[in-house]
Structures are given as C-alpha cells and as structure tokens.
Coordinates of C-alpha atoms and ligand atoms in Angstrom, one line a residue:
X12 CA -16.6 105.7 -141.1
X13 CA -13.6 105.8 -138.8
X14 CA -11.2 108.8 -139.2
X15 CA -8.0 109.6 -138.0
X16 CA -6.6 113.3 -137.5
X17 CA -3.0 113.3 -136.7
X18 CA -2.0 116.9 -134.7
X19 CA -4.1 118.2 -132.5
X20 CA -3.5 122.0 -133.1
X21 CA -4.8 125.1 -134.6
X22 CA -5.9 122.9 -138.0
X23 CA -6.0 119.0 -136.5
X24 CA -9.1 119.9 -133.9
X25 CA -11.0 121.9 -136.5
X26 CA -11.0 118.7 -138.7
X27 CA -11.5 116.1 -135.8
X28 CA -14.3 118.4 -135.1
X29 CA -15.9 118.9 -138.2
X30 CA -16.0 115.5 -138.9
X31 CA -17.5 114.3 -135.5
X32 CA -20.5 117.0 -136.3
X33 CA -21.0 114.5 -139.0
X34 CA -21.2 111.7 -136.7
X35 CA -17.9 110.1 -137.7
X36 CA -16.0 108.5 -135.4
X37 CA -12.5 110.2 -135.0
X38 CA -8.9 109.2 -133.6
X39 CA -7.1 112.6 -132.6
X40 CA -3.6 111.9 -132.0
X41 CA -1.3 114.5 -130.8
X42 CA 2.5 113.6 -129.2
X43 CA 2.2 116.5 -127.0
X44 CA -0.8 116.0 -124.1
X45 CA -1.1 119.9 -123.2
X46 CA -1.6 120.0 -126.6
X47 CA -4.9 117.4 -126.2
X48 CA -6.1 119.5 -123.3
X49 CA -6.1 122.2 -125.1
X50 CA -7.9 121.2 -128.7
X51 CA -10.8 119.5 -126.0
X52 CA -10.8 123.2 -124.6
X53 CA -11.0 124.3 -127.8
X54 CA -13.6 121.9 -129.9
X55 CA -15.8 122.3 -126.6
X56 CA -15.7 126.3 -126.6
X57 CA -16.8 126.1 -130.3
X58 CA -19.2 124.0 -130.4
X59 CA -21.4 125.6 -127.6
X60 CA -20.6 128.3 -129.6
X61 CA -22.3 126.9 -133.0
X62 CA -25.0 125.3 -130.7
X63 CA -25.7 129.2 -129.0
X64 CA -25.8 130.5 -133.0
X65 CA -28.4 127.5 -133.3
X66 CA -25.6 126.3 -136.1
X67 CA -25.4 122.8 -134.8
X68 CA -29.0 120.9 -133.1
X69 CA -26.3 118.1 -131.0
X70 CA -25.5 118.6 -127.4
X71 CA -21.6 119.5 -127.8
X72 CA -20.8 116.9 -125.3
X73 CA -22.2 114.0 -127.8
X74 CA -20.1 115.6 -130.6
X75 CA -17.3 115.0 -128.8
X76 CA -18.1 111.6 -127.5
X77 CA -16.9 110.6 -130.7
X78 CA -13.6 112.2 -130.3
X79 CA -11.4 110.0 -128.9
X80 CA -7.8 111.0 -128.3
X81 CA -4.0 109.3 -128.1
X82 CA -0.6 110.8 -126.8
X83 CA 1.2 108.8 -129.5
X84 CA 1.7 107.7 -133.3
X85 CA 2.1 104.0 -132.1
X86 CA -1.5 104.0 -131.0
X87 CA -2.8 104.6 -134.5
X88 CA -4.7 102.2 -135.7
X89 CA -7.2 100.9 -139.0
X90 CA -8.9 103.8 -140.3
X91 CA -11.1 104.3 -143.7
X92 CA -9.4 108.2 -143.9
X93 CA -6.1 109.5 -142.2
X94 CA -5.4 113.3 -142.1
X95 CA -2.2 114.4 -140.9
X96 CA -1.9 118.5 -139.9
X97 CA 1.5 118.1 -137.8
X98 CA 3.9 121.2 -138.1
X99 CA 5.0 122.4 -141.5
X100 CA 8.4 120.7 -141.4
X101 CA 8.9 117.7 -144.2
X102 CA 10.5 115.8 -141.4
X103 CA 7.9 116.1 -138.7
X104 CA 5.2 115.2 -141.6
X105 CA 7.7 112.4 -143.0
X106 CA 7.5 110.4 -139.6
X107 CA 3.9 111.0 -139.4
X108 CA 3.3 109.5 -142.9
X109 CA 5.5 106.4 -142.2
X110 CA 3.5 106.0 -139.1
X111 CA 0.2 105.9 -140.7
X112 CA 1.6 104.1 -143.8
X113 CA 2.4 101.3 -141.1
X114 CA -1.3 100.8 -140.1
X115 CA -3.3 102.1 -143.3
X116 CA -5.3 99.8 -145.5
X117 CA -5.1 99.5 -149.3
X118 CA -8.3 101.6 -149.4
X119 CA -7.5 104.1 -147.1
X120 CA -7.1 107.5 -147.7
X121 CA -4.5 109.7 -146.5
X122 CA -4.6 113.0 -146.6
X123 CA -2.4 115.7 -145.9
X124 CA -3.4 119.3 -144.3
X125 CA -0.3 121.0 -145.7
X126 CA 0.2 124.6 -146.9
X127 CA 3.1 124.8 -149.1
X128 CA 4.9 121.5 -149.1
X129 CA 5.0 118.9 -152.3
X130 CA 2.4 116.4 -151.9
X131 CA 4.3 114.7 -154.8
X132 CA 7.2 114.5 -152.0
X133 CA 4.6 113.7 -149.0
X134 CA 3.2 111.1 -151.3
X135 CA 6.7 109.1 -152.0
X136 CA 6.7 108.5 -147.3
X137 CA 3.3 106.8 -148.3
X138 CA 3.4 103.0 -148.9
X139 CA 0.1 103.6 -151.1
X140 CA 1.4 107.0 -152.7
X141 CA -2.2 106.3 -155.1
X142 CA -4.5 107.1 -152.1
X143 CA -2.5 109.8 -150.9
X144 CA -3.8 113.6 -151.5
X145 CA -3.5 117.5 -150.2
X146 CA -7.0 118.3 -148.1
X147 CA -6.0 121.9 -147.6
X148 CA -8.9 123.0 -144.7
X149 CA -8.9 126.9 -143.8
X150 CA -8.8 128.2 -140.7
X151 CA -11.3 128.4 -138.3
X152 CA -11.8 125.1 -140.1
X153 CA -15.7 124.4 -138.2
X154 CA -16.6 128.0 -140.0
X155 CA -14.4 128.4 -143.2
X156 CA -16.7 126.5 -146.4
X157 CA -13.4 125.9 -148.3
X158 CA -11.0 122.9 -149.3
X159 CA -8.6 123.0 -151.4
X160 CA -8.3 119.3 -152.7
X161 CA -4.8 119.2 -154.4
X162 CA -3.4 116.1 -156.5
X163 CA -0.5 114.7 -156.8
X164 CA 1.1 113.0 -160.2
X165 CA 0.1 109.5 -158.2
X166 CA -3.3 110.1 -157.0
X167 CA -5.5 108.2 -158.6
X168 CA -9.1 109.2 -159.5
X169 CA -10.9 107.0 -157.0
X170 CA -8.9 108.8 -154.2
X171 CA -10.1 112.3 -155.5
X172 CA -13.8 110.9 -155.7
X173 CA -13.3 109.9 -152.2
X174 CA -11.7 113.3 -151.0
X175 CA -14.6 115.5 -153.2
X176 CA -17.4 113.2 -151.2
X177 CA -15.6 113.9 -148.0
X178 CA -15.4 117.4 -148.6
X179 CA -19.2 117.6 -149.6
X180 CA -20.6 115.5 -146.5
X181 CA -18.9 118.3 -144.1
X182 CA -20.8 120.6 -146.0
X183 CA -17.8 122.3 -147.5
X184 CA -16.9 123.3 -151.2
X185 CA -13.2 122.4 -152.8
X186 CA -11.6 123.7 -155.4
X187 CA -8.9 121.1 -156.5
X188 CA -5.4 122.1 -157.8
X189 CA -2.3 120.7 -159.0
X190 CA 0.8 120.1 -156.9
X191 CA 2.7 123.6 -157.2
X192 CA 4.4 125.2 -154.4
X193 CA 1.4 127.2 -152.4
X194 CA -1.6 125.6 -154.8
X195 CA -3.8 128.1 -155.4
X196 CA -4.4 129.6 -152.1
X197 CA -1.2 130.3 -150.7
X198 CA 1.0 130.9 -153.8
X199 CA -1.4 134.0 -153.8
X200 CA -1.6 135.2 -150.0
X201 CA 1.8 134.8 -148.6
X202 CA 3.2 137.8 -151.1
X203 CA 0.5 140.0 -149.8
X204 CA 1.1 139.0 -145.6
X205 CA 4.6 140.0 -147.2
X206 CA 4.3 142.8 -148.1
X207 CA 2.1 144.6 -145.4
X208 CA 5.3 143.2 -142.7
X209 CA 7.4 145.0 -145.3
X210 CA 5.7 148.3 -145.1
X211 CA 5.5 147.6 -140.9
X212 CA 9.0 147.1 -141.0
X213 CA 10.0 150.0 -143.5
X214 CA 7.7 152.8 -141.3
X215 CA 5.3 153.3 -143.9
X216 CA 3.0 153.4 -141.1
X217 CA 1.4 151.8 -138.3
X218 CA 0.1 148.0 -138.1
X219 CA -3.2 149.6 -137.7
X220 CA -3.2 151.6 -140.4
X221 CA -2.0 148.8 -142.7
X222 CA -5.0 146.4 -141.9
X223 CA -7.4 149.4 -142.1
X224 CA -6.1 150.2 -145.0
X225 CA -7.2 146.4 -146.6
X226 CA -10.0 146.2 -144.7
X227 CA -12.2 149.2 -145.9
X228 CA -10.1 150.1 -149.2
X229 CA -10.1 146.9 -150.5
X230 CA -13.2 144.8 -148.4
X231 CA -10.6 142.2 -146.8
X232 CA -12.9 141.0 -144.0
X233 CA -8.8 140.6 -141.8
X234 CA -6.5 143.3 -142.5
X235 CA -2.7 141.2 -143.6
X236 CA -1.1 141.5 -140.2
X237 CA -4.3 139.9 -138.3
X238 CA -4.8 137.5 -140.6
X239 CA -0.9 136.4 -139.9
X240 CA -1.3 136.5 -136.0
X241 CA -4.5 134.4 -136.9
X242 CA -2.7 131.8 -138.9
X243 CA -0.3 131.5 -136.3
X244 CA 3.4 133.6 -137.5
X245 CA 5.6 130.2 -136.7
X246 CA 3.0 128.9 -139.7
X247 CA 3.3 131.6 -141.9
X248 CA 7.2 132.0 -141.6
X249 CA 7.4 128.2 -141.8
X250 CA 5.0 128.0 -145.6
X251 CA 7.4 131.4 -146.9
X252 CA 10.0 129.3 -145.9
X253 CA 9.2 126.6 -148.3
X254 CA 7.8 128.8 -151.1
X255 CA 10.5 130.9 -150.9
X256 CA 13.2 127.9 -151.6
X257 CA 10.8 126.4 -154.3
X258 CA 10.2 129.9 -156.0
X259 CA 13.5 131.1 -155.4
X260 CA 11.6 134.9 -155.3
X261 CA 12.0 137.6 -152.5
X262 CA 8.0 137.7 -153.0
X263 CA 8.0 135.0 -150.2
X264 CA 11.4 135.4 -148.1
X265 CA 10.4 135.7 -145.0
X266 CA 10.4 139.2 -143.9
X267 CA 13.3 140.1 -140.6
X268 CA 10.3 141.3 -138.6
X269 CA 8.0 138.0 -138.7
X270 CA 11.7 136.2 -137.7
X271 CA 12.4 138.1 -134.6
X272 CA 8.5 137.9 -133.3
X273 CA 8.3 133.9 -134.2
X274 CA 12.5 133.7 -132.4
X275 CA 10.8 135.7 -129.4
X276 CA 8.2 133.5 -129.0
X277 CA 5.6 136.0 -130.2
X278 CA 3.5 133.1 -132.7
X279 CA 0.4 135.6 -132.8
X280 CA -3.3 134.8 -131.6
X281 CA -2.1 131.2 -130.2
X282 CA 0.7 132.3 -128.1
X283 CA -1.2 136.2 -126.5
X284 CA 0.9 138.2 -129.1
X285 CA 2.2 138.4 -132.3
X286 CA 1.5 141.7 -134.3
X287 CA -0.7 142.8 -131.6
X288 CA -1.8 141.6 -128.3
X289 CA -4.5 139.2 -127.4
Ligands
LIG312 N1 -2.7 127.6 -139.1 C1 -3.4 127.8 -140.3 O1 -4.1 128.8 -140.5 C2 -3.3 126.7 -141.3 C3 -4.2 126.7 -142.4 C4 -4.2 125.7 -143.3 C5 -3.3 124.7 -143.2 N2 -2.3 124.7 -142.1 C6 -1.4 123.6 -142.1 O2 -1.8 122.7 -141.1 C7 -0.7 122.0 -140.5 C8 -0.7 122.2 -139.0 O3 -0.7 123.6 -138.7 P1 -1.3 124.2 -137.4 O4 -1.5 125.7 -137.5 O5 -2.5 123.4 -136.9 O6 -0.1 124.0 -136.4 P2 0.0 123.9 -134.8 O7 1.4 124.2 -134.4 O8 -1.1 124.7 -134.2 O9 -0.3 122.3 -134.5 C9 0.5 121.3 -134.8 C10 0.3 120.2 -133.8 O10 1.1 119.0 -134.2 C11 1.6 118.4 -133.0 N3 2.7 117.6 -133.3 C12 4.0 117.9 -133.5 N4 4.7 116.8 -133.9 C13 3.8 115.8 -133.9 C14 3.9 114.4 -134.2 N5 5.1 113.9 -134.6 N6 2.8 113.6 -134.2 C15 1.6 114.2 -133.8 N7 1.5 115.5 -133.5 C16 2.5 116.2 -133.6 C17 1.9 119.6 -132.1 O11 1.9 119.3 -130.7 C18 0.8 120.6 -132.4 O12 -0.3 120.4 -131.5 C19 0.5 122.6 -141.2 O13 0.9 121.8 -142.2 C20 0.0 124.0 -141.7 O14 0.8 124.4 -142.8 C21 -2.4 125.7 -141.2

C-alpha cells in the first residue's frame, strides 16, 4: 500500500508516521522545506522515543526509510490512500484537493484531516467526491487511539470500509459521524477552550488556576489553556472560526485574547509560547 500525506505539520508527520510503523510506504509532501526538516526532526525524536518505551521493536531509522518527502503538490503521484492535513483554510485545502484529484485513481481514497470544515464542501474539489471522507486523527497522532471517521452525503460505503480497515491496521479506534460543523469532537471542545480564555480574559483568575481547576476537579488529563497551546492557537482560532460562522453562536467566536496571541505570533507549544512559555 502506497500512501500519500499532504502537510507536513503538527497532524501530517504524525499520520506519515503512523502509517510507516505499519510498514506502508508514504509520500510526505509539504510546500514549505523548513517545514520537512522539521517533521524528520520530529518523527525521528518520537520514534526513538516509542522504541526507548519499548512501544515500537523497528530501528527508527528503517521506519523512516519509508518516508519519503516532496517540496511540492506537482510531485504527487498514484497512491492507493491520499490524506491531506494542510492549514484549516477552505482555500489552502481546495488547491490541495484539486491537486490530488489530478493524480488519484478511481479507487483511491482521499481523506481529509480536517477539524471543523464541511467534508460535503471538501468533497465537491474531489473529481471522485464517492471516495472522499473526514479521517479526523488527534494529536500527538503516534499516541492518541482515536479517529473520528466522518461521512459525507457522497461517500459511499466501500470508502468507509476502506477508512474503518485503515483506521484498525494502525491500531486505532474510530467513532464515525455525520458531516456537522465540529463532528462530534470539536462541536464539543471548542466551547469549553472558550470559555476558560473567557475567564483568563475576564480576571477570574490565573491561567494556572484555570487548568488546575480541570485538571483535578474534573480529571481532564490537560487543563483548557494547555490543551489550546498544544493544538496549536492559529488552529484553534482558525476551527472557532468556521464553527462560529456555521453555528452562528458566541459559544465559538473566537475569544479577543486567543486573536492578539495568534496576531503576535504567539501559536502556543509550536512557536515557544502561547498561554505559557515553552
Ligand atoms: N493541531 C491539532 O491538534 C489538530 C488536530 C486534529 C486535526 N487538525 C487539523 O489538521 C490540519 C493541519 O493542522 P496542523 O495542526 O498540522 O497545522 P500545521 O500548521 O502544523 O501544519 C500545516 C502544514 O501544511 C503546510 N502547507 C501549507 N500549505 C500547503 C500546501 N498548499 N500544500 C502542502 N502543504 C502545505 C504548512 O507548511 C504546514 O507544515 C488542519 O485541518 C487542522 O484543523 C489539527
């Protein structure tokens, strides 16, 4: 099986990753080259990690043998699965599609890594809108067991078979949802990152006390404002972004604080700070 992951960030070297630990071949295709350097950086760090843990049995370096990686969508090529995880802009994700679309085989699958947007709208860039499908991985995707498979009004059957095989020979669970701003996961997280920025923002108290607060009064493993450095806050504005306009509810505007960090260049654990400092 040949796979293509399309972004090589946060999300796109998890899945080119996870998939290689399988012994899959994989395309990683990013259009920025720091941003190659640094998943190989990354992919390498964590699997020497899993192999210290005794997690994985491979030498890392064999793992990522089977990574190879291109510096643009032109070099895409035949692929049995496509997975695109490219920022959370329709447009970015548009071009992305078309690209794959130009390349993909009748059978192929493609997959999208989106948060919040349509996959009913990702579906219609998709010259076989049938094969098309949300695989929503979590992140740290080599640790997190969950995907959230979600279906458009187009996919067919066959494709989800495909997608609930995939999921299963990474050793992961799904959960599969219809296509409704957020699915299941975010629809349901992004009010509560909301609202702890709120109560930051408001003085209720300190960004400490806030995660504590989660963490050992309700057994959150992350307290809100970690877990929103950790998803990356350009990410998290960008997914209230869209549920906000589909919802039309303040539950997800994005809040003036997560603005001014994300327009200061403050995207949380990626960039060295966001809510705190890394
Ligand atoms: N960060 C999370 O926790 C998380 C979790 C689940 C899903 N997602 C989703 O995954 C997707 C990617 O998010 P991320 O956090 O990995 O973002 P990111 O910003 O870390 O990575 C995006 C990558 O795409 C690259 N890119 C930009 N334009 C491109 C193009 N035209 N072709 C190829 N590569 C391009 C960028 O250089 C960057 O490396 C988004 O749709 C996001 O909503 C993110």
């Amino acid at each position: 099986m040949k796979v293509s992951v399309i972004g090589a960030g946060t999300m796109g070297n998890g899945i080119a990753q996870v998939f290689a630990q399988k012994g899959t071949d994989v395309i990683l295709v990013d259009t920025f080259p720091d941003a190659i350097k640094k998943a190989l950086e990354t992919m390498k760090s964590s699997l020497e990690k899993l192999q210290r843990k005794g997690a994985i049995r491979e030498d890392p370096n064999i793992v990522l043998s089977r990574i190879k990686t291109e510096t643009s969508l032109s070099a895409l090529s035949e692929s049995d699965v496509y997975i695109e995880a490219v920022p959370e802009k329709p447009e970015i994700k548009k071009t992305a599609i078309e690209a794959i679309s130009s390349v993909a085989r009748p059978d192929s699958i493609v997959a999208s890594n989106t948060s919040s947007i349509s996959i009913n709208l990702l579906s219609s860039y998709c010259k076989f809108p049938q094969n098309f499908v949300g695989m929503h991985f979590f992140n740290p995707v080599p640790v997190m067991k969950l995907v959230e498979i979600v279906k458009s009004n187009r996919t067919s059957e066959e494709t989800l078979n495909k997608v609930m095989s995939l999921v299963t020979l990474l050793d992961k669970q799904y959960v599969v949802s219809s296509d409704y701003p957020g699915f299941i996961s975010n629809r349901i997280l992004m009010p509560l990152l909301n609202e702890a920025m709120l109560a930051l923002e408001q003085g209720i108290s300190t960004k400490e006390d806030i995660d504590k607060t989660m963490k050992l009064g309700m057994n959150h493993p992350m307290g809100p404002l970690e877990l929103a450095d950790f998803i990356g806050l350009d990410v998290t504005r960008d997914i209230m972004e869209v549920l906000y306009r589909e919802f039309g509810d303040h539950r997800y505007k994005p809040p003036i604080i997560l603005r001014n960090l994300v327009n200061s260049g403050k995207l949380g654990r990626k960039s060295g700070e966001g809510f705190y400092k890394y």
